[in-house]
Amino acid sequence: MAQQHGNGHSVQHHVAPVIHYVGVWLLLMLLTGLTVAVATVDFGGSLNTVVALAVAGVKATAVIWIFMEVRHAQPLTKLSVITGIFFLVILLVFTFGDYFGRSTTFTPLEEGWRSDGPHSVGTVPELEPKPAHAPAKGPAKH
Amino acid sequence: MSAQSHTAESRGLAHHFEDFNQQLDASTFGMWLFLITEILFFGGLFAGYALYRSHMPEGFQTASSHLNIFLGGFNTVVLIASSLTMAMAVRSCQLGDNPKTRNFLIATLFLGLVFLGVKVIEYGEKIEHHLVPGPNFDTSIPFAQGQQMFYNFYFAMTGMHALHMIIGSGLLIYFIVRAHQGRYHSNYFGPVEIMGLYWHFVDIVWIFLFPLLYLLGLHLGGH
Amino acid sequence: MWKDFPLFPEAASTSARDVDLLYFFIVAINVIFTIGVFAVAVYFAIKYRRKNEHEIPPQPGHSTLFEVVSSAVPTVIVMIIFGWGTWLFYVNYIPPKGAMDIFVVGKQWMWKLQHPEGHREINELHIPVGQTVKLTMTTEDVLHSFYVPAFRTKKDVVPGHYTTLWFTPNKVGKYHLFCAEYCGTQHSGMIGWVHVMEPADYEAWLQGTVRGETMSQAGERLFGRLGCNTCHKADNSGRCPTLENVFNEPVRLANGQTVTADEAYLRESILKPTAKVVAGYQNQEMPSFQGQVSEDNVLQLVAYIKSLKKQPEVKK
Amino acid sequence: MSATLTTPPVSTQPPAEHRPTYLNITKTIGSWLLTLDHKRICLLYLLSIALFFSIGGFAAMLVRLELLTPAGDFLTADGYNKAFTLHGIMMVFFFLIPSIPATMGNFLVPIMVGAKDVAFPRLNLMSWYVFMFGSVLAITSVLLGGVDTGWTFYTPYSSTYSNSAVTFAALGAFVAGFSSILTGLNFMVTIHKMRAPGLTWFRLPLFMWAIYSTSVIQILGTPVVAITLVMVALERTLQFGFFDPKLGGDPILFQHLFWFYSHPAVYIMILPALGVISEVISAMSRRKVYGYTFVAMSSVAIAIISFIVWGHHMFTSGQSVYAGMVFSFLTFLVAIPSAIKVFNWLGTMYQGSISFATPMIYALGFLGLFAVGGLTGLFLAAMGTDLHMHDTYFVVAHFHYIMVGGAVMGFYAGLHYWWPKITGRAYPEFLGQVAGTLMFFGFNFTFFPQFLVGYLGMPRRYHAYPAEMQVFNILSSVGASILAIAYILPAIYLAWSFFYGKRVGDNPWEAKGLEWEIPSPPPTENFLKPVVVTEEPYTYTKEAH
């Protein structure tokens, strides 16, 4: 894919009509209005962020696809855009994986484990390593 | 990317490239790789922002409600317009029309400076209200710790974004001069296209910053 | 001579033996593969050494079987180690019930340890053999790490969080205590000893040392001095929730979530009251005590709140 | 791969003194400092990293001298902390990361790709100046009293409690990171866009695959540490409390952001060495690399998997047990490609015609030490044992086996293998073999005792330790002095050979590769005639030469 040297010197590069650019500009203006409108509605909890990011994502894709001419670009350029975003997602997912994983605070009470985090792990048989002598019961917290 | 040029029709072709196609290919791909590093560079800040927002939601929402939505929205519109003028500049450069390119670049530069002007106003406002994190941060406000963390990221992110705008404006001036000298032609427009990629990227960063920083608590009302 | 220079650390806790077992398993694999690889390389180098300057040896073919085996065998071995190591960690991750609580506060270059009965120790920890001990640890400044090599375990101590570590010593003796996370100039001075004693000697030690007030007594004194009792009343008549019987019970928050009132929750509510506000109470009432109370005081207040029981039982 | 060059057989080229080469084409200092020639930039880098390697080595000697005695009596506590931090920063940011990519990579990438120069020559020179500016910042931090946070800059110590010149060191590392990004970017574009006709991906030498994978990591990882160091600098100067627990910050977030780059960074250090060893073993045994595609793909696999394993640095920092399990599992996976490479190297040596020239001595040493380094990683990837071994000298020994046993041995192997091509002169063979063997034994003498004292529980970064651990530290310090000699010896005879070494032909090893088909030292434009590549790499055909 690197070797399709153009025949001779000229660079074939088809130039998009102006209407494409103005069209995208209008789309972006609309989406900005939508961003503000969407922010006034309470979708409850974390859904607000998801919706806000989705609208911003659409705007960003429009800019990338048309303004930055990725639609005419080689597959390699498309791949590099996706790789960049993919590794950013890796950073976010694994970092938050750690933080969300922590919220399941285990309280090994009598009836087995009860997690207080948003997602309950359910009852897991009590793992009781045999201390030499079991003194009086008392809540031990992680 | 373009080194000394000798014959007229191969003006702007660097010695180590076979032809214009390879040179454009290489420089565009190189720019995209640089933009990947920028995605991850801002990504680190977004990761920090997202984590602390999930830890201190009320602080972030209260602080975000102080921000002036109108100025933020106006800036977004200005930046989208500058993206349009930038794209038109690249298009006219591809057609080899140097004067038109120069004019669109000047428009982009003007919009960029308007954006920076609005930022200066906003920063001035924050400094007045002692909302700049650090020793003189006004800790009497509710959720002081959460608000201070919000302003940490507000100044870090918009500051880094403004820095990229300043660098962009400097580059625009350079390209305006070269366009004015008529350096570009339909085979040699790579540098302006790369400038366009950089500018559009900076616009995309703002597209994400605007909802995350300005519209955070809008649904709670109270603006 | 070798007694002074041990080649292998003492194993003084129940989990030490398991860790050593996994250690020897991996050492065995390491020895086999290292000797194998290096011996084969040297053998080939000698057997196929170049005879004359321009010799061209037969060129290799390609056998996918070799490739599959050379990746499958390491994968299997490595998964065995993964399973074993993760099981070992997971089993020891949850402190068993009924452990003796010790509170540890790391401070730049010393360990402050507090027994609930009131004994305070600096860089020293006296514990009876066989008694499971659970350490609830925090730090007043930078990161530290509570590390006892003889028990084969360590845990970083992070400012702003409680981290826990537990072990059950099963051998009497005096073992090193180190700070394993770099914490500044005297990082290598932040060391001490863990004395594992026979229960009888431990009791003697308990009586022998001067006993300050217990942690909950110190907590009660602080509770009064800081004016907490003006709002937190036993009969729930104050403007703030009562604290009787609160510890380790579910608490409904203003934002609808339910959280267990564990040590971390109590600490956060003292230092950052607005973080998790109890349902039915505004969030502006309680001032933050950040900076007014040290980590030791917070631990004492938590111990006091843990000791508050509904029926007017004599204070432990 | 042999390329059908249309020039007459090279041997009839006039000797190097009488024809223009990239070395003698211009003589002024200005022409060297403003050069756009990738081969000259390689030599500029070689000199600068030799300087930083000696500074780092000097700091290492201070550390080893201090650890001779249990009591901290040679250096003060603060002095020791600054010594090991200087050792860490100099070695990681200013020697290991640029070592092979910036020197041999710069020299060979355009040649192995069949191009006149890298894609962006001016960017290449700029990356050297950015690198030197970064080093000036780091040296300034030393002159201002040194920095005592360790090369990991862990907050909150680095951002609020340390009163040493942390900001300068952090900005120095930040700027050096940019030089690494620019080099990686340059190589990726060159390999993608400037390959000679007929040079498909699977005809690229394995060194190119290794450099390509390293560039992927440099581009994807370095920006994250750049922003993290900027955040630390902001926190120190303007009190922006990103990581300050008193202002609601979380030090664990710093660790996540830091290790997201710093673990892939250790693969930036070792991957080029793996590429060099593939080249050296293939040339010294005169055999095609066994399982070429597997070895190439394992480089790329390492580059990608290295981004999802960083949690194994944080098993003991209160990380959630689920995240720990996921990170532990993935860390074990990343060991597999390295195992594939080692077995395929052995396959290459089987039935080969193996010469014991210096590069092969270093490559054999590499095989042994890299095997130990890789396998001792298994202890630290398993959560059960990591609890005991984290932050002890076991970890120090593990990563030195990979970095010094692997990356530095690989660097020396490559330096000796391509020395005739870079300078057109031969290095003294016997001295080279002596230095290689000395380095292997000196290295083991230094770092093997650290495994034992590590399991005994001696924590990292201690300048005073319990008396019963003294034997191991004495052994290690003695070994370190042998290792120092083994490092200085090549520096001396290579410098000598640069000016007075015996002239060599274009292919002294009779190896296969585009770089062996051009004169040594090569002319500025590398290839005298356009290059067309027609066959697989490493094709040592049966007919006698």
GROMACS .gro file of C-alpha atoms in nm, chain D residues 123-486:
model
  364
  804LEU     CA    1   1.247   1.628   1.276
  805ASN     CA    2   1.519   1.367   1.336
  806LEU     CA    3   1.777   1.634   1.416
  807MET     CA    4   1.522   1.821   1.627
  808SER     CA    5   1.462   1.506   1.832
  809TRP     CA    6   1.834   1.499   1.919
  810TYR     CA    7   1.825   1.864   2.029
  811VAL     CA    8   1.506   1.804   2.230
  812PHE     CA    9   1.683   1.506   2.391
  813MET     CA   10   1.984   1.720   2.482
  814PHE     CA   11   1.759   1.998   2.616
  815GLY     CA   12   1.588   1.737   2.834
  816SER     CA   13   1.923   1.620   2.962
  817VAL     CA   14   2.024   1.979   3.041
  818LEU     CA   15   1.710   2.008   3.254
  819ALA     CA   16   1.791   1.683   3.431
  820ILE     CA   17   2.153   1.784   3.492
  821THR     CA   18   2.029   2.122   3.624
  822SER     CA   19   1.816   1.935   3.876
  823VAL     CA   20   2.132   1.755   3.988
  824LEU     CA   21   2.322   2.082   4.017
  825LEU     CA   22   2.039   2.236   4.217
  826GLY     CA   23   2.091   1.973   4.484
  827GLY     CA   24   1.961   1.661   4.315
  828VAL     CA   25   1.620   1.497   4.333
  829ASP     CA   26   1.538   1.230   4.590
  830THR     CA   27   1.206   1.083   4.475
  831GLY     CA   28   1.334   0.782   4.281
  832TRP     CA   29   1.284   0.765   3.902
  833THR     CA   30   0.918   0.677   3.967
  834PHE     CA   31   0.829   1.024   4.113
  835TYR     CA   32   0.559   0.866   4.335
  836THR     CA   33   0.321   1.126   4.477
  837PRO     CA   34   0.241   1.258   4.736
  838TYR     CA   35   0.613   1.248   4.825
  839SER     CA   36   0.727   1.392   4.489
  840SER     CA   37   0.455   1.655   4.467
  841THR     CA   38   0.426   1.791   4.823
  842TYR     CA   39   0.675   1.642   5.068
  843SER     CA   40   1.005   1.635   4.881
  844ASN     CA   41   1.192   1.965   4.888
  845SER     CA   42   1.444   1.869   4.619
  846ALA     CA   43   1.457   1.986   4.258
  847VAL     CA   44   1.176   1.751   4.145
  848THR     CA   45   1.020   1.995   3.898
  849PHE     CA   46   1.337   2.019   3.690
  850ALA     CA   47   1.385   1.642   3.684
  851ALA     CA   48   1.017   1.585   3.595
  852LEU     CA   49   1.034   1.841   3.311
  853GLY     CA   50   1.364   1.690   3.197
  854ALA     CA   51   1.199   1.349   3.168
  855PHE     CA   52   0.896   1.513   3.001
  856VAL     CA   53   1.114   1.674   2.733
  857ALA     CA   54   1.317   1.354   2.681
  858GLY     CA   55   0.981   1.180   2.632
  859PHE     CA   56   0.911   1.410   2.336
  860SER     CA   57   1.240   1.315   2.176
  861SER     CA   58   1.136   0.951   2.212
  862ILE     CA   59   0.796   1.029   2.049
  863LEU     CA   60   0.960   1.211   1.756
  864THR     CA   61   1.203   0.923   1.694
  865GLY     CA   62   0.923   0.666   1.710
  866LEU     CA   63   0.706   0.873   1.476
  867ASN     CA   64   0.990   0.916   1.228
  868PHE     CA   65   1.064   0.544   1.215
  869MET     CA   66   0.698   0.442   1.178
  870VAL     CA   67   0.644   0.674   0.883
  871THR     CA   68   0.972   0.565   0.724
  872ILE     CA   69   0.889   0.194   0.756
  873HIS     CA   70   0.533   0.242   0.633
  874LYS     CA   71   0.587   0.489   0.352
  875MET     CA   72   0.944   0.465   0.225
  876ARG     CA   73   1.014   0.095   0.167
  877ALA     CA   74   1.201   0.015  -0.154
  878PRO     CA   75   1.005  -0.149  -0.436
  879GLY     CA   76   0.963  -0.522  -0.373
  880LEU     CA   77   1.031  -0.484   0.000
  881THR     CA   78   0.706  -0.620   0.143
  882TRP     CA   79   0.643  -0.640   0.516
  883PHE     CA   80   0.758  -1.000   0.544
  884ARG     CA   81   1.084  -0.923   0.364
  885LEU     CA   82   1.180  -0.673   0.631
  886PRO     CA   83   1.463  -0.784   0.861
  887LEU     CA   84   1.355  -0.872   1.216
  888PHE     CA   85   1.540  -0.571   1.352
  889MET     CA   86   1.288  -0.360   1.158
  890TRP     CA   87   0.997  -0.545   1.316
  891ALA     CA   88   1.144  -0.482   1.659
  892ILE     CA   89   1.201  -0.112   1.587
  893TYR     CA   90   0.846  -0.085   1.444
  894SER     CA   91   0.692  -0.239   1.757
  895THR     CA   92   0.905  -0.009   1.975
  896SER     CA   93   0.784   0.293   1.780
  897VAL     CA   94   0.422   0.183   1.835
  898ILE     CA   95   0.484   0.183   2.211
  899GLN     CA   96   0.672   0.513   2.202
  900ILE     CA   97   0.384   0.682   2.023
  901LEU     CA   98   0.102   0.534   2.232
  902GLY     CA   99   0.264   0.535   2.575
  903THR     CA  100   0.491   0.837   2.613
  904PRO     CA  101   0.220   1.108   2.599
  905VAL     CA  102   0.050   0.967   2.907
  906VAL     CA  103   0.364   0.997   3.120
  907ALA     CA  104   0.417   1.341   2.967
  908ILE     CA  105   0.083   1.468   3.098
  909THR     CA  106   0.138   1.291   3.432
  910LEU     CA  107   0.472   1.465   3.484
  911VAL     CA  108   0.311   1.796   3.383
  912MET     CA  109   0.044   1.735   3.649
  913VAL     CA  110   0.313   1.666   3.910
  914ALA     CA  111   0.499   1.981   3.807
  915LEU     CA  112   0.172   2.183   3.826
  916GLU     CA  113   0.103   2.039   4.169
  917ARG     CA  114   0.450   2.131   4.295
  918THR     CA  115   0.458   2.481   4.154
  919LEU     CA  116   0.095   2.605   4.158
  920GLN     CA  117  -0.047   2.369   4.425
  921PHE     CA  118  -0.298   2.219   4.179
  922GLY     CA  119  -0.388   1.929   4.408
  923PHE     CA  120  -0.425   1.653   4.147
  924PHE     CA  121  -0.270   1.385   4.363
  925ASP     CA  122  -0.266   1.554   4.705
  926PRO     CA  123  -0.482   1.352   4.949
  927LYS     CA  124  -0.540   1.660   5.165
  928LEU     CA  125  -0.713   1.830   4.869
  929GLY     CA  126  -0.912   1.522   4.771
  930GLY     CA  127  -0.650   1.391   4.529
  931ASP     CA  128  -0.566   1.020   4.503
  932PRO     CA  129  -0.203   0.899   4.480
  933ILE     CA  130  -0.324   0.572   4.328
  934LEU     CA  131  -0.438   0.765   4.017
  935PHE     CA  132  -0.078   0.880   3.972
  936GLN     CA  133   0.038   0.520   3.990
  937HIS     CA  134  -0.214   0.416   3.724
  938LEU     CA  135  -0.120   0.697   3.486
  939PHE     CA  136   0.255   0.651   3.551
  940TRP     CA  137   0.264   0.273   3.503
  941PHE     CA  138   0.037   0.292   3.194
  942TYR     CA  139   0.350   0.428   3.023
  943SER     CA  140   0.629   0.293   3.238
  944HIS     CA  141   0.556  -0.075   3.186
  945PRO     CA  142   0.541  -0.045   2.808
  946ALA     CA  143   0.856   0.170   2.849
  947VAL     CA  144   1.046  -0.135   2.976
  948TYR     CA  145   0.943  -0.301   2.649
  949ILE     CA  146   1.074   0.003   2.459
  950MET     CA  147   1.406  -0.082   2.625
  951ILE     CA  148   1.410  -0.457   2.554
  952LEU     CA  149   1.233  -0.493   2.215
  953PRO     CA  150   1.512  -0.333   2.006
  954ALA     CA  151   1.762  -0.561   2.182
  955LEU     CA  152   1.547  -0.862   2.084
  956GLY     CA  153   1.566  -0.737   1.724
  957VAL     CA  154   1.944  -0.698   1.741
  958ILE     CA  155   1.986  -1.050   1.883
  959SER     CA  156   1.774  -1.199   1.602
  960GLU     CA  157   2.006  -1.029   1.350
  961VAL     CA  158   2.327  -1.127   1.530
  962ILE     CA  159   2.234  -1.492   1.589
  963SER     CA  160   2.119  -1.528   1.229
  964ALA     CA  161   2.438  -1.374   1.091
  965MET     CA  162   2.674  -1.554   1.330
  966SER     CA  163   2.515  -1.891   1.257
  967ARG     CA  164   2.469  -1.806   0.889
  968ARG     CA  165   2.116  -1.942   0.900
  969LYS     CA  166   1.776  -1.796   0.829
  970VAL     CA  167   1.601  -1.707   1.154
  971TYR     CA  168   1.390  -2.009   1.247
  972GLY     CA  169   1.016  -1.928   1.239
  973TYR     CA  170   1.063  -1.575   1.097
  974THR     CA  171   0.690  -1.489   1.103
  975PHE     CA  172   0.647  -1.609   1.462
  976VAL     CA  173   0.944  -1.404   1.581
  977ALA     CA  174   0.820  -1.097   1.392
  978MET     CA  175   0.465  -1.133   1.519
  979SER     CA  176   0.585  -1.189   1.875
  980SER     CA  177   0.747  -0.843   1.866
  981VAL     CA  178   0.415  -0.686   1.766
  982ALA     CA  179   0.227  -0.899   2.022
  983ILE     CA  180   0.460  -0.780   2.299
  984ALA     CA  181   0.400  -0.420   2.193
  985ILE     CA  182   0.022  -0.453   2.220
  986ILE     CA  183  -0.012  -0.674   2.530
  987SER     CA  184   0.238  -0.455   2.715
  988PHE     CA  185  -0.031  -0.188   2.743
  989ILE     CA  186  -0.272  -0.395   2.951
  990VAL     CA  187  -0.045  -0.536   3.220
  991TRP     CA  188   0.064  -0.236   3.429
  992GLY     CA  189  -0.142  -0.333   3.734
  993HIS     CA  190   0.121  -0.584   3.852
  994HIS     CA  191   0.315  -0.287   3.991
  995MET     CA  192   0.026  -0.215   4.224
  996PHE     CA  193  -0.076  -0.551   4.372
  997THR     CA  194   0.015  -0.430   4.722
  998SER     CA  195  -0.113  -0.073   4.690
  999GLY     CA  196  -0.470  -0.153   4.781
 1000GLN     CA  197  -0.578  -0.222   4.424
 1001SER     CA  198  -0.904  -0.415   4.401
 1002VAL     CA  199  -0.852  -0.791   4.397
 1003TYR     CA  200  -1.047  -0.831   4.071
 1004ALA     CA  201  -0.832  -0.578   3.884
 1005GLY     CA  202  -0.530  -0.754   4.035
 1006MET     CA  203  -0.642  -1.089   3.899
 1007VAL     CA  204  -0.699  -0.949   3.548
 1008PHE     CA  205  -0.360  -0.776   3.546
 1009SER     CA  206  -0.188  -1.089   3.680
 1010PHE     CA  207  -0.343  -1.305   3.407
 1011LEU     CA  208  -0.241  -1.063   3.131
 1012THR     CA  209   0.110  -1.028   3.274
 1013PHE     CA  210   0.155  -1.403   3.237
 1014LEU     CA  211   0.037  -1.380   2.876
 1015VAL     CA  212   0.300  -1.120   2.789
 1016ALA     CA  213   0.571  -1.370   2.886
 1017ILE     CA  214   0.473  -1.608   2.606
 1018PRO     CA  215   0.604  -1.409   2.304
 1019SER     CA  216   0.943  -1.376   2.475
 1020ALA     CA  217   0.954  -1.754   2.523
 1021ILE     CA  218   0.871  -1.803   2.153
 1022LYS     CA  219   1.161  -1.578   2.056
 1023VAL     CA  220   1.411  -1.763   2.276
 1024PHE     CA  221   1.309  -2.105   2.140
 1025ASN     CA  222   1.327  -1.979   1.781
 1026TRP     CA  223   1.676  -1.841   1.842
 1027LEU     CA  224   1.782  -2.186   1.957
 1028GLY     CA  225   1.620  -2.325   1.642
 1029THR     CA  226   1.827  -2.080   1.438
 1030MET     CA  227   2.151  -2.192   1.601
 1031TYR     CA  228   2.070  -2.562   1.543
 1032GLN     CA  229   2.294  -2.700   1.266
 1033GLY     CA  230   2.433  -2.352   1.205
 1034SER     CA  231   2.795  -2.258   1.141
 1035ILE     CA  232   2.846  -2.056   1.458
 1036SER     CA  233   3.137  -1.817   1.490
 1037PHE     CA  234   3.252  -1.697   1.836
 1038ALA     CA  235   3.306  -1.338   1.730
 1039THR     CA  236   3.229  -1.073   1.995
 1040PRO     CA  237   2.868  -1.011   1.886
 1041MET     CA  238   2.799  -1.384   1.934
 1042ILE     CA  239   2.961  -1.379   2.278
 1043TYR     CA  240   2.724  -1.100   2.378
 1044ALA     CA  241   2.430  -1.280   2.212
 1045LEU     CA  242   2.498  -1.602   2.404
 1046GLY     CA  243   2.530  -1.399   2.724
 1047PHE     CA  244   2.204  -1.228   2.634
 1048LEU     CA  245   2.029  -1.565   2.592
 1049GLY     CA  246   2.122  -1.676   2.942
 1050LEU     CA  247   2.053  -1.348   3.120
 1051PHE     CA  248   1.732  -1.266   2.934
 1052ALA     CA  249   1.602  -1.617   3.016
 1053VAL     CA  250   1.669  -1.558   3.388
 1054GLY     CA  251   1.524  -1.207   3.373
 1055GLY     CA  252   1.208  -1.320   3.197
 1056LEU     CA  253   1.150  -1.623   3.418
 1057THR     CA  254   1.200  -1.433   3.745
 1058GLY     CA  255   0.915  -1.213   3.629
 1059LEU     CA  256   0.684  -1.508   3.696
 1060PHE     CA  257   0.735  -1.463   4.072
 1061LEU     CA  258   0.626  -1.102   4.049
 1062ALA     CA  259   0.330  -1.166   3.820
 1063ALA     CA  260   0.176  -1.418   4.064
 1064MET     CA  261  -0.014  -1.219   4.326
 1065GLY     CA  262   0.054  -1.470   4.602
 1066THR     CA  263   0.432  -1.437   4.589
 1067ASP     CA  264   0.433  -1.071   4.482
 1068LEU     CA  265   0.298  -0.975   4.824
 1069HIS     CA  266   0.629  -1.088   4.970
 1070MET     CA  267   0.862  -0.983   4.689
 1071HIS     CA  268   0.723  -0.647   4.583
 1072ASP     CA  269   0.960  -0.355   4.645
 1073THR     CA  270   1.244  -0.584   4.758
 1074TYR     CA  271   1.583  -0.648   4.598
 1075PHE     CA  272   1.426  -0.942   4.416
 1076VAL     CA  273   1.250  -0.686   4.195
 1077VAL     CA  274   1.574  -0.490   4.156
 1078ALA     CA  275   1.753  -0.807   4.040
 1079HIS     CA  276   1.466  -0.902   3.806
 1080PHE     CA  277   1.457  -0.578   3.612
 1081HIS     CA  278   1.836  -0.545   3.607
 1082TYR     CA  279   1.857  -0.893   3.451
 1083ILE     CA  280   1.621  -0.773   3.178
 1084MET     CA  281   1.758  -0.419   3.139
 1085VAL     CA  282   2.130  -0.475   3.192
 1086GLY     CA  283   2.149  -0.844   3.106
 1087GLY     CA  284   1.914  -0.797   2.812
 1088ALA     CA  285   1.904  -0.444   2.675
 1089VAL     CA  286   2.268  -0.347   2.746
 1090MET     CA  287   2.410  -0.681   2.630
 1091GLY     CA  288   2.193  -0.644   2.318
 1092PHE     CA  289   2.322  -0.290   2.272
 1093TYR     CA  290   2.683  -0.405   2.291
 1094ALA     CA  291   2.611  -0.700   2.060
 1095GLY     CA  292   2.460  -0.467   1.799
 1096LEU     CA  293   2.732  -0.206   1.846
 1097HIS     CA  294   3.002  -0.466   1.774
 1098TYR     CA  295   2.804  -0.633   1.494
 1099TRP     CA  296   2.744  -0.309   1.298
 1100TRP     CA  297   3.065  -0.132   1.403
 1101PRO     CA  298   3.244  -0.224   1.078
 1102LYS     CA  299   2.951  -0.082   0.881
 1103ILE     CA  300   2.921   0.237   1.089
 1104THR     CA  301   3.292   0.319   1.093
 1105GLY     CA  302   3.438   0.109   0.814
 1106ARG     CA  303   3.696  -0.019   1.063
 1107ALA     CA  304   3.735  -0.339   1.268
 1108TYR     CA  305   3.742  -0.345   1.649
 1109PRO     CA  306   4.009  -0.563   1.821
 1110GLU     CA  307   3.842  -0.909   1.826
 1111PHE     CA  308   4.023  -1.065   2.121
 1112LEU     CA  309   3.962  -0.766   2.349
 1113GLY     CA  310   3.598  -0.773   2.249
 1114GLN     CA  311   3.562  -1.141   2.344
 1115VAL     CA  312   3.734  -1.075   2.676
 1116ALA     CA  313   3.504  -0.782   2.755
 1117GLY     CA  314   3.194  -0.983   2.657
 1118THR     CA  315   3.282  -1.276   2.879
 1119LEU     CA  316   3.386  -1.048   3.164
 1120MET     CA  317   3.055  -0.865   3.139
 1121PHE     CA  318   2.859  -1.189   3.156
 1122PHE     CA  319   3.032  -1.315   3.470
 1123GLY     CA  320   3.061  -0.970   3.631
 1124PHE     CA  321   2.690  -0.922   3.577
 1125ASN     CA  322   2.590  -1.253   3.733
 1126PHE     CA  323   2.825  -1.188   4.022
 1127THR     CA  324   2.655  -0.853   4.082
 1128PHE     CA  325   2.288  -0.934   4.049
 1129PHE     CA  326   2.238  -1.300   4.141
 1130PRO     CA  327   2.302  -1.237   4.513
 1131GLN     CA  328   2.032  -0.971   4.497
 1132PHE     CA  329   1.774  -1.241   4.424
 1133LEU     CA  330   1.866  -1.415   4.750
 1134VAL     CA  331   1.877  -1.100   4.962
 1135GLY     CA  332   1.552  -0.998   4.796
 1136TYR     CA  333   1.370  -1.307   4.912
 1137LEU     CA  334   1.525  -1.254   5.256
 1138GLY     CA  335   1.326  -0.934   5.257
 1139MET     CA  336   1.574  -0.650   5.202
 1140PRO     CA  337   1.354  -0.363   5.076
 1141ARG     CA  338   1.447  -0.145   4.782
 1142ARG     CA  339   1.610   0.196   4.821
 1143TYR     CA  340   1.755   0.118   5.167
 1144HIS     CA  341   2.092   0.270   5.249
 1145ALA     CA  342   2.113   0.091   5.585
 1146TYR     CA  343   2.004  -0.271   5.618
 1147PRO     CA  344   2.010  -0.545   5.883
 1148ALA     CA  345   2.355  -0.695   5.941
 1149GLU     CA  346   2.262  -1.049   5.835
 1150MET     CA  347   2.217  -0.930   5.475
 1151GLN     CA  348   2.569  -0.795   5.443
 1152VAL     CA  349   2.728  -1.097   5.268
 1153PHE     CA  350   2.504  -1.066   4.965
 1154ASN     CA  351   2.560  -0.694   4.938
 1155ILE     CA  352   2.937  -0.733   4.953
 1156LEU     CA  353   2.922  -0.995   4.676
 1157SER     CA  354   2.704  -0.762   4.473
 1158SER     CA  355   2.933  -0.464   4.520
 1159VAL     CA  356   3.240  -0.664   4.423
 1160GLY     CA  357   3.058  -0.790   4.116
 1161ALA     CA  358   2.962  -0.432   4.031
 1162SER     CA  359   3.327  -0.328   4.010
 1163ILE     CA  360   3.398  -0.616   3.769
 1164LEU     CA  361   3.096  -0.507   3.567
 1165ALA     CA  362   3.226  -0.149   3.559
 1166ILE     CA  363   3.553  -0.267   3.407
 1167ALA     CA  364   3.360  -0.477   3.154
   0.00000   0.00000   0.00000
